[in-house]
């Protein structure tokens, strides 16, 4: 589950002054391991400044490509993103885990009409989804609302323009800029106005099959609320957070005592005692157990496990559905144990 493989960087392309596209060559013996569905991500493990760093990055290439490409935007004060934009070059070898993730598009044997709202680096999984949609059926259409501060900061801009030419009449883009007024572009941020422009103006006659939202938490909530207000069914709205707001862990303040934990990962079991005030994943990693994880912020889904005995509660949850929680799934990076004993299984998810 948590296996990493050494992959060679085949190319590094500078997309903007602060972002790069990194492609990995997939050797023939790992083709099956690294097959993926449009919208999924990989996790990179690297040692920087004397410590291990893991980061999840969405795949922007299509499943039929011979390489896996990711886009990385430099984050101010970031660790790996800064290194990726200045220190990675073709020929370097990085440790990469197999693709995973739930923010996916699976083609059907029929035309589909999809709309996406992406802000900043949220465009990366949308690139894979858009191209997969358009290639899946001659009558499929894809509408993209893409927000940035200004055009020179828009990742994959040239590729998007090429797609507009390749799929004329089927691929439409509306750009939104918050710090630059451009001809035939919306000014401001992606919000209710942007949603109404698509649903009630430009494409009011289109019946959309699904909506994909990717970007900061505030944008996700604003667009999702606007779609629901326009009578879009919730099961048609798919989203993935790239950044989440800080949450105060008030749950830990009311917990006391220890929990005896049993963890199953890769068919091996481990037992240890942990303080209930500690998050489950933090306690697992402290025991040097090689459990799957990446963001440690409740944004990705890498650290999901199933509670098979006892009870745990999450500080926040932006990923799991009510049904999945009822089945015992938790984000271990967000969960505190509530009972004297707790058994969790990373394999049974």
XYZ file of C-alpha atoms in Angstrom:
349
model
C 0.000 0.000 0.000
C 2.692 2.478 1.028
C 5.381 1.240 -1.408
C 7.469 3.834 -3.192
C 9.328 3.259 -6.455
C 12.366 5.021 -7.876
C 11.321 6.927 -10.989
C 13.538 8.933 -13.291
C 12.591 12.498 -14.199
C 12.315 12.609 -17.980
C 11.719 16.350 -18.299
C 11.157 19.565 -16.367
C 9.197 22.349 -18.064
C 8.794 25.822 -16.594
C 5.113 26.743 -16.908
C 5.214 30.131 -15.165
C 7.859 32.023 -13.173
C 6.700 30.066 -10.107
C 5.603 26.656 -11.390
C 6.985 23.667 -13.248
C 5.688 20.533 -14.933
C 7.698 17.448 -14.018
C 7.374 14.260 -16.060
C 8.400 10.784 -14.941
C 9.352 7.921 -17.214
C 7.506 4.740 -16.233
C 9.568 1.571 -16.786
C 7.779 -1.346 -18.419
C 7.786 -3.441 -15.233
C 5.839 -0.696 -13.409
C 3.245 0.098 -16.101
C 0.462 -1.676 -14.234
C 1.520 -0.230 -10.880
C 1.359 3.311 -12.247
C -1.797 3.020 -14.329
C -4.279 5.644 -13.171
C -7.684 7.216 -13.606
C -7.961 10.860 -14.676
C -7.952 13.086 -11.591
C -5.751 10.928 -9.353
C -2.493 11.956 -7.675
C 0.912 10.558 -6.770
C 2.909 11.068 -3.579
C 6.596 11.965 -3.694
C 8.928 11.100 -0.838
C 12.195 12.971 -0.550
C 14.773 13.887 2.076
C 15.395 17.606 2.482
C 17.099 19.576 5.234
C 17.768 16.400 7.189
C 14.194 15.115 7.239
C 11.689 13.156 5.172
C 9.148 15.161 3.203
C 6.050 13.695 1.535
C 3.877 15.676 -0.834
C 0.873 14.715 -2.965
C 0.632 16.137 -6.498
C -2.193 15.634 -8.975
C -1.437 14.065 -12.336
C -2.021 16.403 -15.269
C -1.273 13.923 -18.062
C -3.850 11.517 -19.472
C -4.062 7.819 -18.571
C -3.061 6.821 -22.102
C 0.240 8.744 -21.956
C 3.553 6.921 -21.615
C 4.662 9.270 -18.835
C 3.170 10.717 -15.683
C 3.285 14.499 -15.486
C 2.561 16.657 -12.443
C 2.450 20.422 -11.985
C 4.088 21.999 -8.942
C 3.535 25.614 -7.945
C 6.107 27.189 -5.643
C 4.592 27.956 -2.257
C 6.065 30.823 -0.266
C 7.908 29.273 2.665
C 7.357 25.823 1.212
C 9.883 22.998 1.369
C 9.467 20.581 -1.514
C 7.707 23.015 -3.866
C 10.649 25.425 -3.658
C 13.099 22.577 -4.271
C 11.021 21.286 -7.206
C 11.059 24.673 -8.914
C 14.797 25.192 -8.603
C 16.553 21.919 -7.825
C 14.982 19.128 -9.897
C 16.313 18.378 -13.378
C 15.940 15.705 -16.034
C 17.732 12.521 -15.018
C 17.097 12.939 -11.299
C 15.520 9.994 -9.502
C 12.693 10.481 -7.002
C 10.737 8.110 -4.789
C 7.120 8.001 -6.012
C 4.098 6.031 -4.795
C 1.442 4.528 -7.046
C -1.465 6.790 -8.101
C -4.492 7.058 -5.844
C -7.368 9.435 -5.122
C -11.138 9.771 -5.427
C -11.472 12.946 -7.495
C -11.831 11.035 -10.736
C -13.530 10.918 -14.098
C -14.276 7.530 -15.683
C -15.394 7.660 -19.343
C -18.685 6.117 -20.391
C -19.675 4.790 -23.773
C -21.686 7.940 -24.456
C -21.298 11.692 -24.799
C -20.887 13.603 -21.530
C -21.038 17.306 -20.791
C -18.719 18.355 -17.975
C -17.967 21.714 -16.344
C -14.981 22.473 -14.124
C -14.004 25.366 -11.874
C -10.283 25.537 -11.079
C -8.199 28.138 -9.266
C -4.410 28.356 -9.385
C -2.686 24.978 -9.113
C -6.145 23.399 -8.886
C -5.884 23.187 -12.672
C -3.519 20.186 -12.509
C -6.048 17.310 -12.128
C -8.496 19.199 -14.336
C -5.998 19.014 -17.212
C -6.133 15.218 -17.091
C -9.901 15.122 -16.658
C -10.594 17.600 -19.476
C -8.458 15.779 -22.028
C -9.920 12.416 -21.013
C -13.485 13.730 -21.384
C -12.797 15.205 -24.821
C -11.022 12.102 -26.112
C -13.672 9.710 -24.785
C -16.465 10.618 -27.233
C -16.752 12.799 -30.337
C -19.770 14.621 -28.906
C -18.517 15.190 -25.363
C -17.974 18.787 -24.246
C -15.916 20.367 -21.491
C -16.414 23.827 -19.997
C -13.574 25.270 -17.895
C -13.659 28.317 -15.618
C -10.036 28.993 -14.679
C -9.041 31.561 -12.072
C -5.650 33.180 -11.423
C -4.275 36.527 -10.303
C -3.022 37.328 -13.818
C -2.377 35.503 -17.135
C 1.371 35.023 -16.608
C 0.623 32.991 -13.475
C -1.772 30.576 -15.198
C -0.298 27.053 -15.258
C -0.664 25.027 -18.477
C -1.948 28.102 -20.328
C -0.349 27.157 -23.649
C -1.660 23.601 -23.433
C -5.153 24.927 -22.749
C -4.948 27.186 -25.795
C -3.862 24.201 -27.903
C -6.850 22.222 -26.632
C -9.176 25.075 -27.642
C -7.873 24.757 -31.188
C -7.899 20.955 -31.235
C -11.419 20.653 -29.844
C -13.165 23.650 -31.394
C -16.847 23.620 -30.572
C -16.345 21.135 -27.730
C -13.855 22.789 -25.333
C -14.657 26.228 -23.917
C -12.639 28.275 -21.405
C -13.560 31.338 -19.372
C -10.639 32.960 -17.600
C -11.037 34.822 -14.320
C -8.302 37.185 -13.096
C -8.232 38.903 -9.714
C -5.402 41.363 -10.357
C -5.524 41.937 -14.094
C -8.309 43.168 -16.351
C -8.167 41.259 -19.610
C -10.365 41.360 -22.702
C -13.209 38.828 -22.668
C -12.236 37.619 -19.169
C -14.055 37.916 -15.857
C -12.491 40.118 -13.178
C -12.339 39.032 -9.548
C -12.457 35.541 -8.093
C -14.419 32.429 -9.006
C -17.720 32.825 -7.153
C -21.485 32.844 -7.649
C -21.132 35.258 -10.582
C -18.872 32.791 -12.392
C -21.303 29.939 -11.805
C -24.263 31.984 -13.028
C -22.319 32.999 -16.137
C -22.042 29.316 -17.077
C -25.422 27.999 -15.935
C -27.696 30.943 -16.652
C -25.950 32.731 -19.480
C -23.357 31.165 -21.787
C -24.449 27.532 -21.434
C -27.990 27.825 -20.118
C -29.209 25.248 -22.661
C -26.644 22.642 -21.622
C -27.550 19.798 -19.292
C -24.330 19.017 -17.439
C -23.539 15.497 -16.299
C -21.021 16.515 -13.645
C -19.074 19.413 -12.149
C -15.448 19.233 -10.974
C -14.161 21.847 -8.509
C -10.517 22.118 -7.509
C -8.728 24.834 -5.569
C -8.823 26.621 -2.211
C -11.480 25.726 0.337
C -13.313 29.059 0.098
C -13.701 28.733 -3.666
C -14.947 25.143 -3.318
C -17.637 26.174 -0.840
C -18.730 29.225 -2.852
C -19.056 27.336 -6.127
C -20.668 24.294 -4.535
C -23.268 26.455 -2.762
C -24.000 28.350 -5.980
C -24.475 25.113 -7.923
C -26.827 23.707 -5.292
C -28.771 26.981 -5.300
C -29.256 26.436 -9.022
C -30.799 23.010 -8.329
C -27.718 20.986 -9.242
C -27.860 17.627 -7.470
C -25.138 17.139 -4.875
C -24.012 13.839 -6.387
C -23.063 15.687 -9.578
C -20.605 17.924 -7.710
C -17.097 16.545 -7.223
C -14.363 18.497 -5.490
C -10.799 18.316 -4.284
C -9.211 20.805 -1.912
C -5.703 22.026 -2.636
C -5.585 24.187 0.473
C -7.761 24.077 3.577
C -8.417 26.610 6.297
C -6.723 26.165 9.649
C -8.874 24.360 12.204
C -8.422 24.682 15.950
C -8.270 21.246 17.538
C -10.811 21.817 20.304
C -11.537 18.086 20.462
C -8.150 17.339 22.033
C -8.777 19.785 24.873
C -11.581 17.586 26.230
C -9.741 14.267 25.989
C -7.727 12.601 28.719
C -5.919 9.305 29.264
C -4.355 6.722 26.953
C -5.691 4.348 24.336
C -4.304 0.927 23.465
C -4.064 0.880 19.683
C -3.736 -1.984 17.216
C -2.789 -1.000 13.685
C -2.896 -3.224 10.601
C -0.921 -2.110 7.554
C 0.422 -4.224 4.693
C -0.909 -7.356 6.421
C 1.166 -6.716 9.556
C -0.198 -5.739 12.978
C 1.351 -3.418 15.537
C 0.215 -2.499 19.052
C 1.137 0.481 21.206
C -0.322 2.923 23.709
C -1.034 6.548 22.766
C -2.301 9.714 24.396
C -5.862 10.502 23.322
C -4.812 14.123 22.771
C -2.502 12.943 19.975
C -3.758 12.423 16.427
C -3.791 8.772 15.379
C -1.471 9.217 12.384
C 1.059 11.168 14.459
C 1.133 8.343 16.993
C 1.466 5.697 14.279
C 4.403 7.490 12.640
C 6.078 8.011 16.023
C 6.126 4.217 16.338
C 8.019 4.052 12.988
C 5.129 2.220 11.335
C 5.184 2.695 7.566
C 1.560 3.767 7.203
C 0.399 5.618 4.085
C 0.201 9.395 4.384
C 0.984 12.537 2.456
C -0.447 15.983 3.266
C -1.155 15.433 6.993
C -3.708 18.223 6.734
C -6.940 16.450 5.828
C -6.738 17.548 2.190
C -5.724 14.331 0.429
C -7.144 10.874 1.138
C -3.903 8.931 1.515
C -4.168 8.191 5.253
C -7.691 6.712 5.284
C -8.147 3.675 7.542
C -11.084 1.661 8.855
C -11.941 1.471 12.554
C -12.667 -2.195 13.312
C -12.978 -1.827 17.081
C -13.458 1.165 19.358
C -14.233 4.715 18.310
C -12.350 7.686 16.894
C -13.543 11.177 16.016
C -12.149 13.558 13.411
C -11.243 17.177 14.075
C -12.350 18.029 10.535
C -13.431 16.119 7.459
C -13.658 17.460 3.912
C -13.339 14.131 2.120
C -15.326 11.242 3.572
C -19.067 10.959 3.019
C -21.523 10.340 5.845
C -21.956 6.806 4.555
C -18.211 6.130 4.636
C -17.955 7.477 8.168
C -20.844 5.226 9.193
C -18.878 2.296 7.747
C -15.964 3.140 10.038
C -13.609 5.038 7.749
C -11.502 7.836 9.229
C -8.795 10.246 8.134
C -6.110 9.178 10.590
C -4.342 12.546 10.309
C -7.470 14.187 11.733
C -8.683 11.539 14.219
C -8.413 11.218 17.990
C -9.198 7.935 19.786
C -12.155 8.180 22.162
C -12.188 4.674 23.663
C -9.726 2.709 25.860
C -8.929 0.453 22.894
C -8.877 1.200 19.184
C -8.221 -1.083 16.211
C -7.651 0.424 12.764
C -6.924 -1.225 9.433
C -5.170 0.700 6.642
C -5.552 -2.268 4.277
C -9.370 -2.486 4.461
C -10.303 0.711 2.607
